[in-house]
């Protein structure tokens, strides 16, 4: 059973389009994340939700909008795609704890904007 | 904000040789530190974590890391490299005020030669 799953795995689209990436976790975790990994493998957090509430919102263009319909799902919608949005996007989840707990990552969605 | 620096974007070792991947952190107080591994076309997987208990932390697949406050380091080691260890390794530190927020290093690609 896949713990953190993302769809689609690959996404190729043209500049100006709007696209969504979906994420689901079956671990019973309270917290979910979106990360962006650029071509140099640098991994940066974008957003985090805890029980459907936004708790981390980094400096990300407002073309990016996360949505959490329930605590097992966190989707990422991107409007007006630009060439610089090309990257691998990772979803992750973790359980709520007093200290930092392990984040479980999905397999990633490779987005290519042409 | 906290940060981690990984020295050496590429490390190459022979099978059976010692693996040493370097990570230095910057933080005003001892932070929580993590090592993750990323195999090609996959998400990140936790190797080990330091949470202010024992300074020598043992992880999966024979890896371990030692927290050294005086050197602000958390280097990852493995006594004997195996071909299956070839992957990208990331050091991460959690934010002191928001445990859910991780800052990742730029990664070190480990190549294992037969």
CSV table of C-alpha atoms in Angstrom, one decimal:
chain,number,residue,atom,x,y,z
A,1,UNK,CA,0.0,0.0,0.0
A,2,UNK,CA,1.3,3.4,-1.0
A,3,UNK,CA,1.7,5.7,2.0
A,4,UNK,CA,1.9,9.0,0.2
A,5,UNK,CA,0.7,9.0,-3.4
A,6,UNK,CA,0.7,11.8,-6.0
A,7,UNK,CA,-1.0,12.2,-9.3
A,8,UNK,CA,0.1,12.6,-12.0
A,9,UNK,CA,3.7,11.4,-11.9
A,10,UNK,CA,4.6,13.4,-15.0
A,11,UNK,CA,2.9,16.6,-16.3
A,12,UNK,CA,3.9,18.3,-19.5
A,13,UNK,CA,2.1,21.5,-20.3
A,14,UNK,CA,2.4,24.8,-22.1
A,15,UNK,CA,3.0,28.2,-20.6
A,16,UNK,CA,-0.1,30.0,-19.5
A,17,UNK,CA,-2.1,26.8,-18.7
A,18,UNK,CA,-3.6,26.0,-15.3
A,19,UNK,CA,-2.8,22.6,-13.8
A,20,UNK,CA,-3.4,20.7,-10.5
A,21,UNK,CA,-1.4,18.0,-8.7
A,22,UNK,CA,-3.1,15.8,-6.2
A,23,UNK,CA,-1.8,14.2,-3.1
A,24,UNK,CA,-3.2,11.6,-0.7
A,25,UNK,CA,-1.8,10.0,2.4
A,26,UNK,CA,-3.2,6.9,4.1
A,27,UNK,CA,-1.0,7.1,7.2
A,28,UNK,CA,-3.5,8.9,9.4
A,29,UNK,CA,-1.2,11.9,9.6
A,30,UNK,CA,-2.4,15.4,10.6
A,31,UNK,CA,0.1,17.5,8.7
A,32,UNK,CA,0.8,17.6,4.9
A,33,UNK,CA,3.3,19.6,2.9
A,34,UNK,CA,4.3,20.7,-0.6
A,35,UNK,CA,7.9,21.0,-1.6
A,36,UNK,CA,9.5,22.1,-4.8
A,37,UNK,CA,12.8,20.5,-6.0
A,38,UNK,CA,14.6,22.4,-8.7
A,39,UNK,CA,16.9,21.2,-11.4
A,40,UNK,CA,19.9,21.4,-9.0
A,41,UNK,CA,18.0,19.2,-6.5
A,42,UNK,CA,17.5,22.0,-4.1
A,43,UNK,CA,14.4,21.2,-2.0
A,44,UNK,CA,12.3,24.0,-0.6
A,45,UNK,CA,9.1,23.9,1.4
A,46,UNK,CA,6.2,25.8,-0.1
A,47,UNK,CA,3.1,25.1,2.0
A,48,UNK,CA,2.0,23.0,5.0
A,49,UNK,CA,-1.5,22.2,6.3
A,50,UNK,CA,-2.4,20.8,9.7
A,51,UNK,CA,-5.9,19.4,9.9
A,52,UNK,CA,-7.0,21.4,6.9
A,53,UNK,CA,-5.5,24.6,8.3
A,54,UNK,CA,-2.6,26.4,6.5
A,55,UNK,CA,0.3,26.6,8.9
A,56,UNK,CA,3.3,27.3,6.6
A,57,UNK,CA,3.0,29.6,3.6
A,58,UNK,CA,6.5,30.4,2.2
A,59,UNK,CA,7.3,33.1,-0.3
A,60,UNK,CA,5.6,31.5,-3.2
A,61,UNK,CA,3.8,33.3,-6.1
A,62,UNK,CA,0.1,33.6,-5.5
A,63,UNK,CA,-0.4,31.6,-8.8
A,64,UNK,CA,0.2,28.6,-6.5
A,65,UNK,CA,-2.8,27.7,-4.4
A,66,UNK,CA,-3.0,24.7,-2.1
A,67,UNK,CA,-6.3,23.2,-1.1
A,68,UNK,CA,-6.9,20.6,1.6
A,69,UNK,CA,-10.4,19.1,1.4
A,70,UNK,CA,-9.7,16.8,4.4
A,71,UNK,CA,-6.6,15.9,6.4
A,72,UNK,CA,-5.7,13.0,4.1
A,73,UNK,CA,-5.6,15.1,0.9
A,74,UNK,CA,-3.6,18.2,-0.1
A,75,UNK,CA,-3.8,19.4,-3.7
A,76,UNK,CA,-1.7,22.0,-5.4
A,77,UNK,CA,-3.2,24.2,-8.1
A,78,UNK,CA,-1.0,26.3,-10.3
A,79,UNK,CA,-2.4,29.1,-12.5
A,80,UNK,CA,-0.8,30.7,-15.5
A,81,UNK,CA,2.2,28.3,-15.6
A,82,UNK,CA,5.6,29.8,-16.3
A,83,UNK,CA,8.8,28.2,-17.6
A,84,UNK,CA,10.4,28.6,-14.1
A,85,UNK,CA,7.7,26.4,-12.6
A,86,UNK,CA,9.3,23.4,-14.2
A,87,UNK,CA,10.5,21.2,-11.3
A,88,UNK,CA,9.7,18.1,-9.3
A,89,UNK,CA,7.0,18.7,-6.7
A,90,UNK,CA,6.9,16.5,-3.7
A,91,UNK,CA,4.1,16.0,-1.3
A,92,UNK,CA,4.9,14.9,2.3
A,93,UNK,CA,3.0,14.1,5.5
A,94,UNK,CA,3.9,13.8,9.2
A,95,UNK,CA,2.1,13.1,12.4
A,96,UNK,CA,1.5,15.8,15.0
A,97,UNK,CA,4.1,15.5,17.8
A,98,UNK,CA,5.7,17.7,20.5
A,99,UNK,CA,8.8,17.9,18.4
A,100,UNK,CA,9.7,17.5,14.8
A,101,UNK,CA,8.6,14.1,13.4
A,102,UNK,CA,9.6,12.2,10.3
A,103,UNK,CA,8.1,13.5,7.1
A,104,UNK,CA,7.1,10.8,4.7
A,105,UNK,CA,7.5,11.8,1.0
A,106,UNK,CA,5.5,10.9,-2.0
A,107,UNK,CA,7.2,9.8,-5.3
A,108,UNK,CA,7.1,13.3,-6.8
A,109,UNK,CA,5.4,14.9,-9.8
A,110,UNK,CA,7.7,16.1,-12.5
A,111,UNK,CA,6.3,19.2,-14.1
A,112,UNK,CA,7.6,20.4,-17.4
A,113,UNK,CA,6.4,23.7,-18.8
A,114,UNK,CA,7.2,24.3,-22.4
B,1,UNK,CA,16.7,31.1,10.4
B,2,UNK,CA,18.4,27.7,10.6
B,3,UNK,CA,20.4,26.4,7.7
B,4,UNK,CA,22.5,23.4,6.8
B,5,UNK,CA,25.5,23.3,4.4
B,6,UNK,CA,26.6,20.1,2.7
B,7,UNK,CA,30.2,20.1,1.6
B,8,UNK,CA,30.7,18.2,-1.6
B,9,UNK,CA,27.9,18.0,-4.1
B,10,UNK,CA,29.4,14.7,-5.4
B,11,UNK,CA,31.3,12.0,-3.5
B,12,UNK,CA,32.7,8.9,-5.1
B,13,UNK,CA,33.8,5.8,-3.1
B,14,UNK,CA,34.8,2.3,-3.9
B,15,UNK,CA,32.5,-0.6,-2.8
B,16,UNK,CA,33.6,-1.6,0.7
B,17,UNK,CA,35.2,1.8,1.5
B,18,UNK,CA,34.1,4.2,4.2
B,19,UNK,CA,31.4,6.6,3.3
B,20,UNK,CA,31.6,10.1,4.8
B,21,UNK,CA,29.0,12.8,3.9
B,22,UNK,CA,29.4,16.2,5.5
B,23,UNK,CA,26.7,18.4,7.0
B,24,UNK,CA,27.2,21.5,9.0
B,25,UNK,CA,24.4,23.5,10.6
B,26,UNK,CA,23.9,27.0,11.7
B,27,UNK,CA,21.7,27.5,14.7
B,28,UNK,CA,21.8,29.5,17.9
B,29,UNK,CA,20.8,26.4,19.9
B,30,UNK,CA,21.2,22.7,19.3
B,31,UNK,CA,18.6,21.9,16.6
B,32,UNK,CA,16.8,18.8,15.4
B,33,UNK,CA,18.7,17.3,12.5
B,34,UNK,CA,17.9,14.7,9.9
B,35,UNK,CA,19.4,12.8,7.1
B,36,UNK,CA,17.3,11.7,4.1
B,37,UNK,CA,18.1,9.6,1.1
B,38,UNK,CA,16.7,9.9,-2.4
B,39,UNK,CA,17.0,7.1,-4.9
B,40,UNK,CA,16.6,8.0,-8.6
B,41,UNK,CA,13.1,9.0,-9.5
B,42,UNK,CA,11.8,8.5,-5.9
B,43,UNK,CA,10.8,10.6,-3.0
B,44,UNK,CA,12.9,11.1,0.1
B,45,UNK,CA,13.3,8.5,2.8
B,46,UNK,CA,14.4,9.1,6.3
B,47,UNK,CA,17.8,7.6,7.2
B,48,UNK,CA,18.1,8.9,10.8
B,49,UNK,CA,17.4,11.8,13.0
B,50,UNK,CA,18.9,13.6,16.0
B,51,UNK,CA,16.6,15.0,18.6
B,52,UNK,CA,18.9,15.9,21.5
B,53,UNK,CA,19.2,12.4,23.0
B,54,UNK,CA,22.3,10.4,22.2
B,55,UNK,CA,24.9,12.2,20.1
B,56,UNK,CA,25.6,9.1,18.0
B,57,UNK,CA,22.6,8.2,16.0
B,58,UNK,CA,22.1,4.9,14.2
B,59,UNK,CA,19.9,4.7,11.2
B,60,UNK,CA,18.8,2.3,8.6
B,61,UNK,CA,21.0,0.4,6.1
B,62,UNK,CA,24.1,0.7,8.4
B,63,UNK,CA,24.3,4.4,8.4
B,64,UNK,CA,25.0,6.5,11.4
B,65,UNK,CA,25.7,10.2,12.2
B,66,UNK,CA,27.3,12.0,15.1
B,67,UNK,CA,26.2,15.3,16.4
B,68,UNK,CA,29.1,17.5,17.4
B,69,UNK,CA,28.1,20.7,19.0
B,70,UNK,CA,31.6,22.1,19.1
B,71,UNK,CA,31.9,21.7,15.3
B,72,UNK,CA,28.3,22.4,14.5
B,73,UNK,CA,28.4,19.2,12.4
B,74,UNK,CA,26.2,16.2,11.8
B,75,UNK,CA,28.2,14.1,9.4
B,76,UNK,CA,26.8,10.8,8.0
B,77,UNK,CA,29.0,7.7,7.9
B,78,UNK,CA,28.9,4.1,6.8
B,79,UNK,CA,31.8,1.8,7.4
B,80,UNK,CA,31.5,-0.1,4.2
B,81,UNK,CA,29.8,1.2,1.0
B,82,UNK,CA,27.5,-1.0,-1.0
B,83,UNK,CA,26.5,-0.5,-4.6
B,84,UNK,CA,22.9,0.0,-3.5
B,85,UNK,CA,24.0,3.1,-1.4
B,86,UNK,CA,24.4,5.1,-4.6
B,87,UNK,CA,21.8,7.9,-4.2
B,88,UNK,CA,21.4,11.5,-3.3
B,89,UNK,CA,21.7,12.3,0.4
B,90,UNK,CA,20.1,15.4,2.1
B,91,UNK,CA,20.8,16.8,5.5
B,92,UNK,CA,17.9,18.8,7.0
B,93,UNK,CA,17.3,20.9,10.1
B,94,UNK,CA,13.9,21.8,11.6
B,95,UNK,CA,12.9,25.3,12.4
B,96,UNK,CA,13.2,26.1,16.2
B,97,UNK,CA,9.8,27.8,16.3
B,98,UNK,CA,7.9,25.7,13.8
B,99,UNK,CA,9.0,22.0,14.0
B,100,UNK,CA,7.1,21.2,10.9
B,101,UNK,CA,9.3,23.5,8.8
B,102,UNK,CA,12.5,21.7,7.5
B,103,UNK,CA,15.4,23.4,5.8
B,104,UNK,CA,17.2,21.0,3.5
B,105,UNK,CA,20.8,21.2,2.3
B,106,UNK,CA,21.7,21.1,-1.3
B,107,UNK,CA,22.3,17.4,-1.3
B,108,UNK,CA,25.3,15.2,-1.9
B,109,UNK,CA,25.3,12.6,-4.7
B,110,UNK,CA,27.0,9.4,-3.7
B,111,UNK,CA,28.6,7.3,-6.4
B,112,UNK,CA,29.8,3.8,-5.5
B,113,UNK,CA,32.4,2.2,-7.8
B,114,UNK,CA,32.7,-1.5,-8.1
